[in-house]
mmCIF file of C-alpha atoms and ligand atoms in Angstrom:
data_model
loop_
_atom_site.group_PDB
_atom_site.id
_atom_site.type_symbol
_atom_site.label_atom_id
_atom_site.label_comp_id
_atom_site.label_asym_id
_atom_site.label_seq_id
_atom_site.Cartn_x
_atom_site.Cartn_y
_atom_site.Cartn_z
ATOM 1 C CA UNK A 1044 -3.947 -25.567 -7.851
ATOM 2 C CA UNK A 1045 -2.889 -27.059 -10.726
ATOM 3 C CA UNK A 1046 -0.409 -23.819 -12.455
ATOM 4 C CA UNK A 1047 2.403 -22.131 -10.554
ATOM 5 C CA UNK A 1048 4.848 -19.230 -11.804
ATOM 6 C CA UNK A 1049 7.951 -19.369 -9.779
ATOM 7 C CA UNK A 1050 9.388 -15.274 -10.215
ATOM 8 C CA UNK A 1051 13.476 -15.849 -9.875
ATOM 9 C CA UNK A 1052 15.577 -13.784 -7.688
ATOM 10 C CA UNK A 1053 16.468 -10.730 -9.568
ATOM 11 C CA UNK A 1054 19.705 -10.649 -7.381
ATOM 12 C CA UNK A 1055 22.639 -13.244 -7.556
ATOM 13 C CA UNK A 1056 23.935 -14.830 -4.227
ATOM 14 C CA UNK A 1057 23.857 -12.655 -0.993
ATOM 15 C CA UNK A 1058 26.832 -10.491 -0.992
ATOM 16 C CA UNK A 1059 29.636 -10.722 1.669
ATOM 17 C CA UNK A 1060 28.748 -7.442 3.352
ATOM 18 C CA UNK A 1061 25.079 -6.818 3.853
ATOM 19 C CA UNK A 1062 26.108 -2.709 4.393
ATOM 20 C CA UNK A 1063 24.670 -1.456 1.551
ATOM 21 C CA UNK A 1064 27.358 -0.082 -1.267
ATOM 22 C CA UNK A 1065 27.161 3.504 -2.633
ATOM 23 C CA UNK A 1066 24.849 3.967 -5.329
ATOM 24 C CA UNK A 1067 23.531 0.389 -4.698
ATOM 25 C CA UNK A 1068 19.139 -0.745 -5.172
ATOM 26 C CA UNK A 1069 19.463 -0.552 -1.571
ATOM 27 C CA UNK A 1070 20.665 3.261 -0.675
ATOM 28 C CA UNK A 1071 18.071 4.384 -4.092
ATOM 29 C CA UNK A 1072 15.212 2.573 -2.627
ATOM 30 C CA UNK A 1073 16.196 4.663 0.787
ATOM 31 C CA UNK A 1074 16.374 7.395 -0.502
ATOM 32 C CA UNK A 1075 13.515 7.616 -2.494
ATOM 33 C CA UNK A 1076 11.616 6.418 0.870
ATOM 34 C CA UNK A 1077 13.194 9.249 2.371
ATOM 35 C CA UNK A 1078 11.835 11.947 -0.131
ATOM 36 C CA UNK A 1079 8.565 10.428 -0.085
ATOM 37 C CA UNK A 1080 8.775 10.490 3.964
ATOM 38 C CA UNK A 1081 9.457 14.127 3.532
ATOM 39 C CA UNK A 1082 7.423 15.311 1.116
ATOM 40 C CA UNK A 1083 4.497 14.035 2.965
ATOM 41 C CA UNK A 1084 5.162 15.300 6.267
ATOM 42 C CA UNK A 1085 5.572 18.597 4.457
ATOM 43 C CA UNK A 1086 1.722 18.280 2.895
ATOM 44 C CA UNK A 1087 0.725 16.914 6.244
ATOM 45 C CA UNK A 1088 2.321 19.978 8.036
ATOM 46 C CA UNK A 1089 2.557 23.130 6.289
ATOM 47 C CA UNK A 1090 -0.049 22.678 2.970
ATOM 48 C CA UNK A 1091 -1.826 21.074 6.224
ATOM 49 C CA UNK A 1092 -2.263 24.399 8.242
ATOM 50 C CA UNK A 1093 -3.029 27.204 5.733
ATOM 51 C CA UNK A 1094 -6.292 24.997 4.166
ATOM 52 C CA UNK A 1095 -6.403 25.124 7.741
ATOM 53 C CA UNK A 1096 -5.935 28.787 8.738
ATOM 54 C CA UNK A 1097 -8.366 29.564 5.566
ATOM 55 C CA UNK A 1098 -11.138 27.438 6.610
ATOM 56 C CA UNK A 1099 -10.784 29.319 9.931
ATOM 57 C CA UNK A 1100 -10.793 32.746 8.561
ATOM 58 C CA UNK A 1101 -14.402 31.808 6.431
ATOM 59 C CA UNK A 1102 -15.993 30.403 9.368
ATOM 60 C CA UNK A 1103 -14.925 33.780 11.636
ATOM 61 C CA UNK A 1104 -16.578 36.257 8.595
ATOM 62 C CA UNK A 1105 -19.224 34.087 7.876
ATOM 63 C CA UNK A 1106 -22.012 35.261 10.082
ATOM 64 C CA UNK A 1107 -21.247 39.438 9.002
ATOM 65 C CA UNK A 1108 -21.057 38.380 5.593
ATOM 66 C CA UNK A 1109 -24.589 36.191 6.268
ATOM 67 C CA UNK A 1110 -26.158 39.215 7.517
ATOM 68 C CA UNK A 1111 -24.985 41.385 5.093
ATOM 69 C CA UNK A 1112 -24.975 39.767 1.972
ATOM 70 C CA UNK A 1113 -26.964 36.415 1.107
ATOM 71 C CA UNK A 1114 -24.889 36.761 -2.447
ATOM 72 C CA UNK A 1115 -21.670 37.076 -0.828
ATOM 73 C CA UNK A 1116 -22.601 34.957 2.242
ATOM 74 C CA UNK A 1117 -23.512 31.653 -0.399
ATOM 75 C CA UNK A 1118 -20.068 32.441 -2.369
ATOM 76 C CA UNK A 1119 -17.972 31.939 1.177
ATOM 77 C CA UNK A 1120 -20.294 28.302 1.470
ATOM 78 C CA UNK A 1121 -18.428 27.648 -2.003
ATOM 79 C CA UNK A 1122 -15.433 28.369 -0.781
ATOM 80 C CA UNK A 1123 -15.441 26.177 1.823
ATOM 81 C CA UNK A 1124 -16.602 23.461 0.182
ATOM 82 C CA UNK A 1125 -13.514 23.706 -2.546
ATOM 83 C CA UNK A 1126 -10.813 23.794 0.568
ATOM 84 C CA UNK A 1127 -12.926 19.999 1.890
ATOM 85 C CA UNK A 1128 -12.224 18.839 -1.083
ATOM 86 C CA UNK A 1129 -8.730 20.396 -0.410
ATOM 87 C CA UNK A 1130 -7.537 18.932 2.411
ATOM 88 C CA UNK A 1131 -9.769 15.187 0.851
ATOM 89 C CA UNK A 1132 -6.984 15.402 -2.090
ATOM 90 C CA UNK A 1133 -4.304 16.313 0.357
ATOM 91 C CA UNK A 1134 -5.467 12.806 2.799
ATOM 92 C CA UNK A 1135 -5.685 11.135 -0.999
ATOM 93 C CA UNK A 1136 -1.402 11.827 -1.760
ATOM 94 C CA UNK A 1137 -0.234 11.442 1.459
ATOM 95 C CA UNK A 1138 -1.638 8.147 1.605
ATOM 96 C CA UNK A 1139 -0.399 7.521 -1.323
ATOM 97 C CA UNK A 1140 3.181 8.475 -0.583
ATOM 98 C CA UNK A 1141 2.947 6.994 2.952
ATOM 99 C CA UNK A 1142 -0.109 4.283 3.388
ATOM 100 C CA UNK A 1143 -1.847 4.923 6.012
ATOM 101 C CA UNK A 1144 -0.403 3.846 9.815
ATOM 102 C CA UNK A 1145 2.556 2.139 8.110
ATOM 103 C CA UNK A 1146 5.297 4.255 8.953
ATOM 104 C CA UNK A 1147 3.785 5.568 12.350
ATOM 105 C CA UNK A 1148 2.151 1.712 14.022
ATOM 106 C CA UNK A 1149 3.934 -0.849 11.601
ATOM 107 C CA UNK A 1150 3.413 -3.424 9.900
ATOM 108 C CA UNK A 1151 1.141 -5.880 11.359
ATOM 109 C CA UNK A 1152 -1.728 -3.197 12.845
ATOM 110 C CA UNK A 1153 -1.228 -2.061 9.262
ATOM 111 C CA UNK A 1154 -1.878 -5.127 7.638
ATOM 112 C CA UNK A 1155 -4.787 -5.796 10.034
ATOM 113 C CA UNK A 1156 -6.639 -2.774 9.908
ATOM 114 C CA UNK A 1157 -6.446 -3.545 5.281
ATOM 115 C CA UNK A 1158 -7.594 -6.789 6.697
ATOM 116 C CA UNK A 1159 -10.652 -4.937 8.865
ATOM 117 C CA UNK A 1160 -11.332 -2.431 6.415
ATOM 118 C CA UNK A 1161 -11.664 -4.606 3.002
ATOM 119 C CA UNK A 1162 -13.534 -8.002 4.685
ATOM 120 C CA UNK A 1163 -16.353 -4.585 6.587
ATOM 121 C CA UNK A 1164 -16.298 -3.410 3.017
ATOM 122 C CA UNK A 1165 -17.150 -6.243 0.624
ATOM 123 C CA UNK A 1166 -18.550 -8.801 2.774
ATOM 124 C CA UNK A 1167 -15.677 -11.462 2.673
ATOM 125 C CA UNK A 1168 -14.322 -12.954 5.450
ATOM 126 C CA UNK A 1169 -10.775 -12.599 6.526
ATOM 127 C CA UNK A 1170 -8.051 -15.193 8.631
ATOM 128 C CA UNK A 1171 -5.370 -12.931 9.441
ATOM 129 C CA UNK A 1172 -1.830 -14.390 10.893
ATOM 130 C CA UNK A 1173 0.733 -11.371 11.812
ATOM 131 C CA UNK A 1174 3.664 -12.008 13.717
ATOM 132 C CA UNK A 1175 6.253 -8.956 13.737
ATOM 133 C CA UNK A 1176 8.289 -9.446 11.674
ATOM 134 C CA UNK A 1177 11.847 -6.901 11.457
ATOM 135 C CA UNK A 1178 11.341 -5.206 8.162
ATOM 136 C CA UNK A 1179 13.437 -2.424 7.075
ATOM 137 C CA UNK A 1180 11.090 0.626 5.714
ATOM 138 C CA UNK A 1181 10.690 -0.510 2.350
ATOM 139 C CA UNK A 1182 10.120 -4.541 2.458
ATOM 140 C CA UNK A 1183 7.138 -3.573 4.749
ATOM 141 C CA UNK A 1184 6.328 -0.484 1.828
ATOM 142 C CA UNK A 1185 6.402 -3.878 -0.089
ATOM 143 C CA UNK A 1186 4.696 -6.327 1.941
ATOM 144 C CA UNK A 1187 1.513 -3.916 2.785
ATOM 145 C CA UNK A 1188 1.080 -2.761 -0.864
ATOM 146 C CA UNK A 1189 1.069 -6.331 -2.374
ATOM 147 C CA UNK A 1190 -1.919 -7.582 0.134
ATOM 148 C CA UNK A 1191 -3.379 -3.798 -0.589
ATOM 149 C CA UNK A 1192 -3.524 -4.741 -3.924
ATOM 150 C CA UNK A 1193 -4.834 -8.910 -3.176
ATOM 151 C CA UNK A 1194 -7.474 -7.447 -1.210
ATOM 152 C CA UNK A 1195 -8.277 -5.490 -4.415
ATOM 153 C CA UNK A 1196 -8.267 -8.259 -6.631
ATOM 154 C CA UNK A 1197 -9.808 -10.697 -4.519
ATOM 155 C CA UNK A 1198 -13.105 -7.710 -4.093
ATOM 156 C CA UNK A 1199 -12.742 -7.584 -8.364
ATOM 157 C CA UNK A 1200 -12.209 -11.168 -9.524
ATOM 158 C CA UNK A 1201 -12.472 -14.366 -7.237
ATOM 159 C CA UNK A 1202 -16.089 -14.195 -5.809
ATOM 160 C CA UNK A 1203 -14.481 -15.759 -2.926
ATOM 161 C CA UNK A 1204 -16.115 -17.065 0.322
ATOM 162 C CA UNK A 1205 -12.955 -16.431 2.441
ATOM 163 C CA UNK A 1206 -9.661 -15.617 1.992
ATOM 164 C CA UNK A 1207 -6.268 -15.598 4.397
ATOM 165 C CA UNK A 1208 -2.539 -13.108 5.593
ATOM 166 C CA UNK A 1209 -0.402 -14.577 5.733
ATOM 167 C CA UNK A 1210 2.817 -13.208 6.968
ATOM 168 C CA UNK A 1211 5.568 -14.941 9.472
ATOM 169 C CA UNK A 1212 9.351 -14.988 9.527
ATOM 170 C CA UNK A 1213 10.713 -18.492 8.134
ATOM 171 C CA UNK A 1214 13.871 -19.491 8.959
ATOM 172 C CA UNK A 1215 16.406 -16.340 7.195
ATOM 173 C CA UNK A 1216 13.372 -14.788 5.743
ATOM 174 C CA UNK A 1217 9.964 -13.133 6.173
ATOM 175 C CA UNK A 1218 6.621 -14.876 4.016
ATOM 176 C CA UNK A 1219 3.968 -13.403 3.378
ATOM 177 C CA UNK A 1220 0.910 -15.022 1.892
ATOM 178 C CA UNK A 1221 -1.865 -14.131 1.077
ATOM 179 C CA UNK A 1222 -5.035 -17.132 -0.548
ATOM 180 C CA UNK A 1223 -8.585 -17.452 -1.510
ATOM 181 C CA UNK A 1224 -10.702 -20.278 -2.096
ATOM 182 C CA UNK A 1225 -12.443 -17.521 -4.964
ATOM 183 C CA UNK A 1226 -12.915 -18.896 -8.644
ATOM 184 C CA UNK A 1227 -8.879 -18.695 -9.590
ATOM 185 C CA UNK A 1228 -7.318 -18.145 -12.781
ATOM 186 C CA UNK A 1229 -4.829 -19.508 -15.042
ATOM 187 C CA UNK A 1230 -1.559 -18.336 -15.111
ATOM 188 C CA UNK A 1231 0.391 -16.721 -17.608
ATOM 189 C CA UNK A 1232 2.465 -14.271 -16.454
ATOM 190 C CA UNK A 1233 3.310 -12.617 -20.672
ATOM 191 C CA UNK A 1234 -0.781 -12.663 -20.605
ATOM 192 C CA UNK A 1235 -2.749 -11.450 -18.134
ATOM 193 C CA UNK A 1236 -0.146 -9.470 -15.372
ATOM 194 C CA UNK A 1237 -1.491 -6.414 -15.183
ATOM 195 C CA UNK A 1238 -0.112 -3.703 -12.955
ATOM 196 C CA UNK A 1239 -1.154 -5.282 -9.807
ATOM 197 C CA UNK A 1240 0.685 -8.827 -10.556
ATOM 198 C CA UNK A 1241 3.899 -7.126 -12.504
ATOM 199 C CA UNK A 1242 4.069 -4.246 -10.040
ATOM 200 C CA UNK A 1243 3.941 -6.768 -7.147
ATOM 201 C CA UNK A 1244 7.129 -8.892 -8.532
ATOM 202 C CA UNK A 1245 9.092 -5.684 -9.263
ATOM 203 C CA UNK A 1246 8.445 -4.645 -5.422
ATOM 204 C CA UNK A 1247 9.928 -7.739 -3.737
ATOM 205 C CA UNK A 1248 12.118 -8.704 -6.098
ATOM 206 C CA UNK A 1249 13.299 -4.890 -5.060
ATOM 207 C CA UNK A 1250 13.769 -5.759 -2.526
ATOM 208 C CA UNK A 1251 15.879 -9.232 -2.939
ATOM 209 C CA UNK A 1252 12.800 -10.968 -2.865
ATOM 210 C CA UNK A 1253 10.352 -14.093 -4.847
ATOM 211 C CA UNK A 1254 6.723 -13.666 -5.093
ATOM 212 C CA UNK A 1255 5.116 -16.964 -6.042
ATOM 213 C CA UNK A 1256 1.845 -16.747 -8.157
ATOM 214 C CA UNK A 1257 -0.630 -20.269 -7.347
ATOM 215 C CA UNK A 1258 -4.121 -20.125 -9.174
ATOM 216 C CA UNK A 1259 -6.415 -22.822 -11.294
ATOM 217 C CA UNK A 1260 -9.908 -22.670 -12.744
ATOM 218 C CA UNK A 1261 -12.080 -23.492 -9.604
ATOM 219 C CA UNK A 1262 -9.040 -23.841 -6.787
ATOM 220 C CA UNK A 1263 -8.693 -20.583 -5.626
ATOM 221 C CA UNK A 1264 -5.836 -18.255 -5.907
ATOM 222 C CA UNK A 1265 -2.186 -17.553 -3.272
ATOM 223 C CA UNK A 1266 0.089 -15.763 -3.646
ATOM 224 C CA UNK A 1267 3.255 -15.583 -1.782
ATOM 225 C CA UNK A 1268 6.235 -13.310 -1.176
ATOM 226 C CA UNK A 1269 10.011 -14.450 0.133
ATOM 227 C CA UNK A 1270 11.853 -11.627 1.411
ATOM 228 C CA UNK A 1271 14.902 -13.044 2.871
ATOM 229 C CA UNK A 1272 16.502 -11.127 5.768
ATOM 230 C CA UNK A 1273 20.160 -10.636 5.861
ATOM 231 C CA UNK A 1274 18.888 -9.039 2.214
ATOM 232 C CA UNK A 1275 16.567 -6.777 2.850
ATOM 233 C CA UNK A 1276 18.271 -6.140 6.141
ATOM 234 C CA UNK A 1277 20.249 -2.997 4.369
ATOM 235 C CA UNK A 1278 17.339 -1.075 3.084
HETATM 236 N N1 ATP B 512 -7.429 -13.661 -6.567
HETATM 237 C C1 ATP B 512 -7.676 -13.530 -8.258
HETATM 238 N N2 ATP B 512 -8.827 -14.470 -8.522
HETATM 239 C C2 ATP B 512 -9.266 -14.318 -9.336
HETATM 240 N N3 ATP B 512 -8.419 -13.860 -10.272
HETATM 241 C C3 ATP B 512 -7.243 -12.716 -10.367
HETATM 242 C C4 ATP B 512 -6.761 -12.963 -9.304
HETATM 243 N N4 ATP B 512 -5.930 -12.058 -8.889
HETATM 244 C C5 ATP B 512 -5.689 -11.771 -10.080
HETATM 245 N N5 ATP B 512 -6.490 -12.413 -11.148
HETATM 246 C C6 ATP B 512 -6.632 -12.321 -12.603
HETATM 247 O O1 ATP B 512 -5.226 -11.687 -13.064
HETATM 248 C C7 ATP B 512 -5.215 -10.693 -13.695
HETATM 249 C C8 ATP B 512 -4.262 -9.559 -13.053
HETATM 250 O O2 ATP B 512 -4.182 -9.277 -12.248
HETATM 251 P P1 ATP B 512 -3.495 -7.694 -12.398
HETATM 252 O O3 ATP B 512 -3.776 -7.414 -10.739
HETATM 253 O O4 ATP B 512 -1.857 -7.812 -12.844
HETATM 254 O O5 ATP B 512 -4.378 -6.725 -13.323
HETATM 255 P P2 ATP B 512 -5.728 -6.431 -13.151
HETATM 256 O O6 ATP B 512 -6.245 -5.919 -11.872
HETATM 257 O O7 ATP B 512 -6.352 -7.450 -14.013
HETATM 258 O O8 ATP B 512 -5.684 -4.248 -13.606
HETATM 259 P P3 ATP B 512 -4.539 -3.527 -12.494
HETATM 260 O O9 ATP B 512 -3.763 -3.027 -13.304
HETATM 261 O O10 ATP B 512 -6.105 -2.095 -12.086
HETATM 262 O O11 ATP B 512 -4.546 -4.188 -11.603
HETATM 263 C C9 ATP B 512 -6.989 -9.969 -13.197
HETATM 264 O O12 ATP B 512 -7.211 -9.210 -14.670
HETATM 265 C C10 ATP B 512 -7.441 -11.077 -12.907
HETATM 266 O O13 ATP B 512 -8.069 -11.962 -14.044
HETATM 267 MG MG1 MG B 513 -5.584 -5.827 -10.254
#
């Protein structure tokens, strides 16, 4: 890997106390995550049960309507289609707010599921080495989104035959690596970082971390994020 960009820590040296200060980034991030989880739960429970009871009502009257009016029956079928679409949309919005299984099953299982789904959709072999690391919710989401976008990029650009995902504790930090053996690219943050790589960088930095992007044409790509445990513990 010839080209390397090191993205500097956006924060200074560690604070003497690890508790979040009022109004600090950690608190804001924590509040934001709680709001998202709350919204996801409301959508799931309240909107979900409204849509389901509308579907059940339709199923109840459908046989009678079928008997009386074929035209009205067709409208009911159309209405059921619309409700199914609304339920699918609700699911997609919830998944965006609280990625599948992350808050429920934790990072290791969620990343393993991402890897499995990506591998079966793309045909690219994925090796995973995932240790259970004690990251707070905000940092878990940053790691999950990093792996998700890295795999999307591999599927779109890398033409790789294999890739690997590693999550491990290294001293007082957590390291995440996604590596592929594909075509690689010339890393120029100002020129060719899109929303994907910039988003990763911002999320990792918001957790006081560091992102390293290593790649070169013909040499594959390696993304490595390092999240210091003592700085992210308050998230
Ligand atoms: N694994 C990879 N292999 C080869 N090229 C890559 C890989 N990952 C990223 N790239 C290159 O880096 C560029 C920037 O990626 P980034 O994810 O930031 O943006 P994008 O995928 O082009 O668009 P989006 O904003 O939708 O993510 C890509 O257009 C691609 O050229
Ligand atoms: Mg991308």
